[in-house]
């Protein structure tokens, strides 16, 4: 087994996938990812093999071509655009005598470089350990004492088993620490709910301009650079809308095609801001010719996070590159559905703020709810909120309340008090005075 070098940035990219060679946009994104990690791309090799080779993923002929390129270019690293199994990665390293990693490992490395906060570093380390836990191999045996014989009987644990045990212990420790961090984040989120401060989450494909827009809206001073995953750690800031209302704007990590499952799992608590938001601003690079493909990929990740039902405003950024004017398109209800703007020049930002205000405007709903005798505290809360129009006592000792209050506030109340949404019923149509208010 060769000795892995501790560093090395001269890389060869292998463009291959389970469905053949990727298209030009996917190829360019792969190159950008490698450059974002600090790699110097010295060669690119294509492999059109549709059926992966179980040993190397690519064919034997491509392995020979790759080995020649490694020697010719003095490459220290080979990066595969296709996902490699642990055995395929090890087999390629033996043949090429250099480090080999796939796209998931590359993204994990970028995240490790970008993490700045305590929580971000914990999440990245957890994702990395989950990724490498299946890639542990026996690197040395001089302390192994399972061979038998006098003086060779030991504690009964190989070095590989020791590595696995240590990795497992570290994963458990990181999970415990992240649970404490997540508890604080959840408490902050609950405090915002109690204070009835709406949360607006900013999501989008990486390098779409989220940090630029976030700075333009909040003057947060978030790091901005024209590279993939320039910012990783989430940022939350208060923002005042034109109608005087205050919201919380949350900037989240950028998405990318085939985001590794380890990262989605590790960053689930961070991305929870999108799931719990009242509104999502889906930022789209209007100058990107593949923007519709990017939109589908972002929506796929939102679905994984169970955030696909949160209302969205699509924000088409970088109109200055297209020489277009800022504008707003509305849905049938007259609410802003899409905003075209430039975060770099500031054009269209007032339109976006107005669209956010309109989408968060309080819609009044009229409902009936039946509370049990044990739910007297919830009854008192509704009276404190001024939401009760009428009340009737029930035979079981409970109450039937006629409510009228902002829809958003009612949803927050039901969630905060752990009341099932099914308890809310529409007003009886037989009541002519209130039938017109039914929705």
Coordinates of C-alpha atoms in Angstrom, one line a residue:
X1 CA 0.0 0.0 0.0
X2 CA 1.4 3.4 -1.0
X3 CA 2.0 6.2 1.6
X4 CA -0.5 8.9 1.1
X5 CA 1.0 12.4 0.8
X6 CA -0.3 14.8 3.5
X7 CA -0.9 17.6 0.9
X8 CA -1.2 18.1 -2.8
X9 CA -3.3 20.3 -5.0
X10 CA -2.4 19.2 -8.5
X11 CA -5.6 17.3 -9.5
X12 CA -7.0 15.4 -12.4
X13 CA -10.8 15.4 -12.8
X14 CA -12.6 12.4 -14.1
X15 CA -15.9 13.3 -15.7
X16 CA -18.1 10.3 -15.4
X17 CA -21.4 9.3 -14.1
X18 CA -23.9 6.5 -13.8
X19 CA -25.6 7.8 -16.9
X20 CA -22.6 8.6 -19.0
X21 CA -20.6 11.8 -19.5
X22 CA -22.2 14.8 -17.8
X23 CA -23.3 17.8 -19.9
X24 CA -21.3 21.0 -20.1
X25 CA -23.0 22.8 -17.2
X26 CA -22.3 19.8 -14.9
X27 CA -18.7 19.6 -16.1
X28 CA -18.2 23.3 -15.4
X29 CA -19.7 23.0 -11.9
X30 CA -17.4 20.1 -11.1
X31 CA -14.4 22.2 -12.2
X32 CA -15.6 25.2 -10.1
X33 CA -16.0 22.9 -7.1
X34 CA -12.4 21.6 -7.5
X35 CA -11.1 25.2 -7.8
X36 CA -13.2 26.3 -4.8
X37 CA -11.4 23.6 -2.8
X38 CA -8.0 25.0 -3.8
X39 CA -7.1 22.4 -6.4
X40 CA -5.0 23.1 -9.5
X41 CA -6.7 21.2 -12.4
X42 CA -3.9 19.8 -14.6
X43 CA -6.0 17.5 -16.7
X44 CA -9.6 16.3 -17.3
X45 CA -10.5 12.9 -18.5
X46 CA -13.9 11.7 -19.8
X47 CA -15.4 8.3 -19.3
X48 CA -18.6 7.4 -21.2
X49 CA -19.0 4.0 -19.5
X50 CA -22.7 3.6 -18.6
X51 CA -22.3 0.4 -16.6
X52 CA -19.9 1.0 -13.7
X53 CA -17.0 -1.4 -13.4
X54 CA -17.4 -3.1 -9.9
X55 CA -13.7 -2.7 -9.2
X56 CA -12.8 0.7 -10.5
X57 CA -16.1 2.3 -11.7
X58 CA -14.3 3.3 -14.9
X59 CA -12.9 0.7 -17.3
X60 CA -9.4 -0.9 -17.2
X61 CA -8.4 1.1 -20.3
X62 CA -9.4 4.4 -18.6
X63 CA -7.4 3.4 -15.5
X64 CA -4.3 3.0 -17.7
X65 CA -4.9 6.4 -19.4
X66 CA -5.4 7.9 -15.9
X67 CA -2.2 6.4 -14.6
X68 CA -0.3 7.8 -17.5
X69 CA -1.8 11.3 -17.0
X70 CA -0.9 11.1 -13.2
X71 CA 2.7 10.4 -14.1
X72 CA 2.9 12.9 -16.9
X73 CA 1.4 15.8 -14.9
X74 CA 2.9 14.8 -11.6
X75 CA -0.7 14.8 -10.2
X76 CA -1.2 14.2 -6.5
X77 CA -4.9 13.8 -6.5
X78 CA -7.7 12.3 -8.7
X79 CA -11.2 13.5 -8.2
X80 CA -14.1 11.5 -9.6
X81 CA -17.4 13.3 -10.5
X82 CA -19.2 10.0 -10.0
X83 CA -19.8 8.5 -6.5
X84 CA -17.3 5.9 -5.7
X85 CA -17.8 3.0 -3.3
X86 CA -15.1 2.6 -0.6
X87 CA -13.6 -0.4 -2.4
X88 CA -13.5 1.4 -5.8
X89 CA -11.7 4.3 -4.1
X90 CA -9.1 2.0 -2.5
X91 CA -8.6 0.0 -5.7
X92 CA -8.0 3.2 -7.7
X93 CA -5.5 4.5 -5.1
X94 CA -3.5 1.2 -5.4
X95 CA -3.4 1.4 -9.2
X96 CA -2.7 5.1 -9.4
X97 CA -0.6 5.5 -6.3
X98 CA -2.1 8.8 -5.4
X99 CA -5.1 10.1 -3.4
X100 CA -8.5 9.5 -4.9
X101 CA -11.8 11.0 -3.8
X102 CA -15.3 11.5 -5.3
X103 CA -17.6 14.5 -5.6
X104 CA -19.1 14.0 -2.1
X105 CA -15.6 14.0 -0.5
X106 CA -14.7 17.1 -2.5
X107 CA -17.8 19.0 -1.2
X108 CA -17.1 17.9 2.4
X109 CA -13.6 19.3 2.0
X110 CA -14.9 22.6 0.9
X111 CA -17.4 22.8 3.8
X112 CA -14.5 22.0 6.2
X113 CA -12.6 25.0 4.8
X114 CA -15.6 27.4 5.0
X115 CA -16.9 26.5 8.5
X116 CA -16.2 29.3 10.9
X117 CA -18.7 29.0 13.8
X118 CA -18.6 26.4 16.5
X119 CA -21.8 24.8 15.2
X120 CA -20.6 24.8 11.6
X121 CA -17.3 23.1 12.5
X122 CA -19.2 20.4 14.5
X123 CA -21.6 19.7 11.7
X124 CA -18.8 19.4 9.1
X125 CA -16.8 17.1 11.3
X126 CA -19.8 14.9 11.9
X127 CA -20.5 14.7 8.2
X128 CA -16.8 13.9 7.4
X129 CA -16.7 11.1 10.0
X130 CA -19.9 9.6 8.7
X131 CA -18.4 9.6 5.2
X132 CA -15.0 8.1 6.2
X133 CA -16.4 5.6 8.6
X134 CA -17.0 3.2 5.7
X135 CA -13.6 3.9 4.2
X136 CA -11.3 2.8 7.0
X137 CA -8.7 0.4 6.0
X138 CA -5.8 -1.3 7.9
X139 CA -2.9 1.1 7.5
X140 CA -0.4 -0.5 9.8
X141 CA -0.1 -3.8 11.8
X142 CA 3.0 -3.4 14.0
X143 CA 0.8 -3.2 17.2
X144 CA -1.5 -5.9 16.2
X145 CA -1.4 -8.7 18.8
X146 CA -3.9 -11.3 17.6
X147 CA -1.4 -13.6 15.9
X148 CA -1.1 -16.1 18.8
X149 CA 2.0 -17.6 20.2
X150 CA 4.2 -16.5 23.2
X151 CA 4.5 -12.8 23.5
X152 CA 2.0 -12.1 20.6
X153 CA -1.3 -12.5 22.5
X154 CA -2.9 -9.1 23.0
X155 CA -6.1 -7.4 24.0
X156 CA -8.0 -9.0 21.1
X157 CA -8.6 -5.8 19.0
X158 CA -7.0 -5.1 15.7
X159 CA -5.9 -1.5 14.8
X160 CA -8.8 -1.3 12.3
X161 CA -11.3 -2.2 15.0
X162 CA -9.7 0.4 17.3
X163 CA -10.1 3.1 14.5
X164 CA -13.7 2.2 14.1
X165 CA -14.4 2.3 17.8
X166 CA -12.7 5.7 18.1
X167 CA -14.6 7.1 15.1
X168 CA -17.9 5.8 16.6
X169 CA -17.1 7.4 20.0
X170 CA -16.3 10.8 18.3
X171 CA -19.5 10.6 16.3
X172 CA -21.6 10.1 19.5
X173 CA -19.8 13.0 21.2
X174 CA -20.4 15.3 18.2
X175 CA -24.1 14.3 18.2
X176 CA -24.4 15.2 21.9
X177 CA -22.8 18.6 21.4
X178 CA -25.0 19.4 18.4
X179 CA -28.1 18.4 20.3
X180 CA -27.2 21.1 22.9
X181 CA -26.6 23.7 20.1
X182 CA -29.8 22.6 18.4
X183 CA -31.7 23.0 21.7
X184 CA -30.5 26.6 21.9
X185 CA -31.4 27.3 18.3
X186 CA -34.9 25.8 18.9
X187 CA -35.4 28.0 22.0
X188 CA -34.5 31.1 20.0
X189 CA -36.9 30.0 17.3
X190 CA -39.6 29.5 19.9
X191 CA -39.0 32.9 21.4
X192 CA -39.5 34.5 17.9
X193 CA -42.8 32.5 17.6
X194 CA -44.0 33.8 21.0
X195 CA -43.0 37.3 20.0
X196 CA -45.0 36.8 16.8
X197 CA -42.0 37.8 14.6
X198 CA -42.2 36.2 11.2
X199 CA -39.2 34.4 9.8
X200 CA -38.2 34.7 6.1
X201 CA -35.6 32.2 4.9
X202 CA -33.2 32.9 2.0
X203 CA -32.4 29.8 0.0
X204 CA -31.0 29.1 -3.4
X205 CA -28.4 27.4 -5.5
X206 CA -24.8 28.1 -4.4
X207 CA -23.3 31.3 -6.0
X208 CA -26.7 32.7 -6.9
X209 CA -26.0 35.9 -4.8
X210 CA -27.7 35.1 -1.5
X211 CA -25.0 36.7 0.6
X212 CA -25.0 39.8 -1.6
X213 CA -28.8 40.2 -1.3
X214 CA -28.6 39.5 2.5
X215 CA -26.1 42.3 2.9
X216 CA -28.1 44.6 0.8
X217 CA -31.2 44.0 2.9
X218 CA -29.7 44.0 6.4
X219 CA -26.2 45.5 6.2
X220 CA -24.9 42.3 7.9
X221 CA -21.5 42.4 6.3
X222 CA -21.6 38.7 5.4
X223 CA -18.5 37.5 3.4
X224 CA -19.1 37.7 -0.3
X225 CA -16.9 36.0 -3.0
X226 CA -17.6 34.7 -6.5
X227 CA -17.0 31.1 -5.6
X228 CA -19.1 28.1 -4.6
X229 CA -20.0 27.9 -0.9
X230 CA -18.3 31.2 -0.1
X231 CA -20.3 31.4 3.1
X232 CA -21.4 28.3 5.1
X233 CA -22.5 29.4 8.6
X234 CA -26.1 30.6 8.8
X235 CA -26.8 34.2 9.7
X236 CA -30.0 35.7 11.2
X237 CA -30.8 39.4 11.2
X238 CA -33.9 41.6 12.0
X239 CA -35.3 43.5 9.1
X240 CA -38.0 46.3 9.1
X241 CA -40.4 46.2 6.2
X242 CA -42.0 49.3 4.6
X243 CA -45.2 48.9 6.5
X244 CA -43.3 49.1 9.8
X245 CA -43.5 45.3 10.6
X246 CA -40.4 43.6 11.8
X247 CA -39.2 40.2 10.4
X248 CA -36.3 37.9 10.9
X249 CA -34.3 37.2 7.7
X250 CA -32.3 33.9 7.8
X251 CA -29.5 33.2 5.3
X252 CA -28.9 29.5 4.8
X253 CA -26.2 27.5 3.1
X254 CA -26.3 27.3 -0.7
X255 CA -27.6 24.1 -2.3
X256 CA -25.9 22.2 -5.0
X257 CA -26.7 19.3 -7.3
X258 CA -26.5 15.9 -5.5
X259 CA -25.7 17.4 -2.2
X260 CA -24.2 14.6 -0.1
X261 CA -26.6 12.9 2.2
X262 CA -24.1 13.2 5.1
X263 CA -24.3 17.0 4.8
X264 CA -28.1 17.1 4.6
X265 CA -28.3 15.0 7.7
X266 CA -25.6 17.1 9.6
X267 CA -27.0 20.5 8.6
X268 CA -30.7 19.5 9.2
X269 CA -30.9 21.7 12.3
X270 CA -29.3 24.7 10.5
X271 CA -31.7 24.2 7.5
X272 CA -34.6 23.9 9.9
X273 CA -34.8 27.7 9.6
X274 CA -36.2 27.1 6.1
X275 CA -38.7 24.4 7.3
X276 CA -40.0 26.6 10.1
X277 CA -40.1 29.8 8.1
X278 CA -43.3 31.8 7.3
X279 CA -42.0 32.6 3.8
X280 CA -39.1 31.4 1.7
X281 CA -37.2 33.7 -0.7
X282 CA -35.9 31.3 -3.5
X283 CA -33.0 33.2 -5.0
X284 CA -32.3 32.3 -8.7
X285 CA -29.5 33.5 -10.9
X286 CA -31.4 35.0 -13.8
X287 CA -28.3 35.0 -16.0
X288 CA -27.7 31.3 -15.6
X289 CA -28.9 29.5 -18.8
X290 CA -29.5 26.4 -16.6
X291 CA -31.6 28.2 -14.0
X292 CA -34.7 26.0 -14.4
X293 CA -32.6 22.9 -13.7
X294 CA -31.2 24.7 -10.6
X295 CA -34.7 25.6 -9.5
X296 CA -35.7 21.9 -9.6
X297 CA -32.6 20.9 -7.7
X298 CA -33.3 23.4 -4.9
X299 CA -36.9 22.4 -4.7
X300 CA -35.8 18.7 -4.4
X301 CA -33.6 19.6 -1.4
X302 CA -36.5 21.6 0.2
X303 CA -38.7 18.5 -0.2
X304 CA -36.1 16.4 1.6
X305 CA -36.2 18.9 4.4
X306 CA -40.1 18.9 4.4
X307 CA -40.0 22.6 3.6
X308 CA -41.7 22.3 0.1
X309 CA -45.1 23.5 1.5
X310 CA -43.7 26.8 2.8
X311 CA -44.9 29.8 0.6
X312 CA -42.3 31.0 -1.8
X313 CA -41.3 34.2 -3.6
X314 CA -38.9 33.5 -6.5
X315 CA -36.3 36.2 -6.6
X316 CA -34.5 36.5 -10.0
X317 CA -31.1 38.1 -9.3
X318 CA -28.4 39.5 -11.5
X319 CA -30.7 41.3 -14.0
X320 CA -27.9 43.8 -14.5
X321 CA -26.1 41.1 -16.5
X322 CA -29.2 40.8 -18.7
X323 CA -29.9 44.6 -19.1
X324 CA -33.5 44.0 -17.7
X325 CA -35.6 46.3 -15.6
X326 CA -36.8 45.3 -12.1
X327 CA -40.4 44.1 -12.0
X328 CA -42.8 42.1 -9.9
X329 CA -45.2 39.4 -11.2
X330 CA -48.2 38.6 -9.1
X331 CA -50.5 35.6 -8.6
X332 CA -54.2 35.5 -9.0
X333 CA -54.7 36.9 -5.5
X334 CA -52.5 39.9 -6.4
X335 CA -49.6 38.8 -4.2
X336 CA -46.1 39.1 -5.4
X337 CA -45.0 35.7 -6.8
X338 CA -41.7 36.6 -8.5
X339 CA -39.4 39.6 -8.2
X340 CA -36.7 40.5 -10.8
X341 CA -33.8 42.6 -9.2
X342 CA -30.1 43.1 -8.9
X343 CA -28.6 42.6 -5.4
X344 CA -25.4 44.2 -6.6
X345 CA -26.9 47.5 -7.8
X346 CA -29.9 47.6 -5.5
X347 CA -32.4 47.8 -8.3
X348 CA -35.7 46.2 -7.4
X349 CA -35.0 45.7 -3.7
X350 CA -37.8 48.1 -2.7
X351 CA -40.2 45.9 -4.8
X352 CA -39.0 42.8 -3.0
X353 CA -39.6 44.4 0.4
X354 CA -43.1 45.4 -0.7
X355 CA -43.8 41.9 -2.0
X356 CA -42.7 40.4 1.3
X357 CA -45.0 42.8 3.2
X358 CA -48.0 41.8 1.0
X359 CA -47.3 38.1 1.5
X360 CA -47.0 38.4 5.2
X361 CA -50.1 40.6 5.6
X362 CA -52.5 39.3 8.2
X363 CA -55.3 37.3 6.7
X364 CA -58.3 37.1 9.0
X365 CA -60.0 33.7 9.4
X366 CA -63.2 32.8 11.1
X367 CA -63.3 29.4 12.8
X368 CA -65.0 27.4 15.6
X369 CA -63.0 25.4 18.1
X370 CA -64.1 23.0 20.9
X371 CA -62.0 22.9 24.0
X372 CA -62.1 20.3 26.8
X373 CA -62.5 21.2 30.5
X374 CA -58.7 20.5 30.9
X375 CA -57.9 23.1 28.3
X376 CA -58.9 26.1 30.4
X377 CA -55.5 27.7 29.9
X378 CA -55.8 27.7 26.2
X379 CA -59.3 29.2 26.5
X380 CA -57.9 32.0 28.7
X381 CA -55.1 32.7 26.1
X382 CA -57.6 33.1 23.3
X383 CA -59.6 35.6 25.4
X384 CA -56.3 37.5 26.1
X385 CA -55.6 37.6 22.3
X386 CA -59.1 39.1 21.8
X387 CA -59.9 36.3 19.3
X388 CA -63.2 35.1 20.9
X389 CA -66.4 36.4 19.4
X390 CA -68.8 34.1 21.2
X391 CA -68.7 31.2 23.6
X392 CA -71.1 28.3 24.4
X393 CA -70.8 25.8 27.3
X394 CA -70.9 22.1 26.4
X395 CA -72.4 19.2 28.2
X396 CA -69.0 17.7 28.8
X397 CA -67.9 20.8 30.7
X398 CA -65.9 22.2 27.8
X399 CA -66.5 25.2 25.6
X400 CA -67.2 25.9 21.9
X401 CA -65.6 29.2 20.9
X402 CA -66.2 31.3 17.8
X403 CA -62.8 32.7 16.8
X404 CA -61.8 35.5 14.5
X405 CA -58.1 36.3 14.3
X406 CA -55.1 36.6 11.8
X407 CA -54.5 33.3 10.1
X408 CA -50.8 33.4 10.9
X409 CA -51.4 34.1 14.6
X410 CA -53.9 31.3 14.8
X411 CA -51.5 28.8 13.3
X412 CA -48.8 29.9 15.7
X413 CA -51.2 29.6 18.6
X414 CA -52.2 26.1 17.6
X415 CA -48.6 25.0 17.2
X416 CA -47.4 26.6 20.5
X417 CA -50.2 25.1 22.5
X418 CA -49.8 21.7 20.8
X419 CA -53.4 21.7 19.5
X420 CA -54.3 19.6 16.5
X421 CA -55.3 21.7 13.4
X422 CA -58.3 19.3 13.1
X423 CA -59.9 21.0 16.1
X424 CA -60.6 24.0 14.0
X425 CA -63.9 23.8 12.1
X426 CA -65.6 26.2 9.7
X427 CA -68.6 28.2 11.0
X428 CA -72.0 26.4 10.4
X429 CA -73.5 27.6 7.2
X430 CA -76.9 27.8 8.9
X431 CA -75.8 31.0 10.6
X432 CA -76.7 33.6 8.1
X433 CA -74.9 36.4 9.9
X434 CA -71.5 34.7 9.6
X435 CA -72.0 32.4 6.5
X436 CA -70.4 35.1 4.3
X437 CA -67.1 34.8 6.1
X438 CA -66.6 31.2 5.3
X439 CA -63.5 30.3 3.3

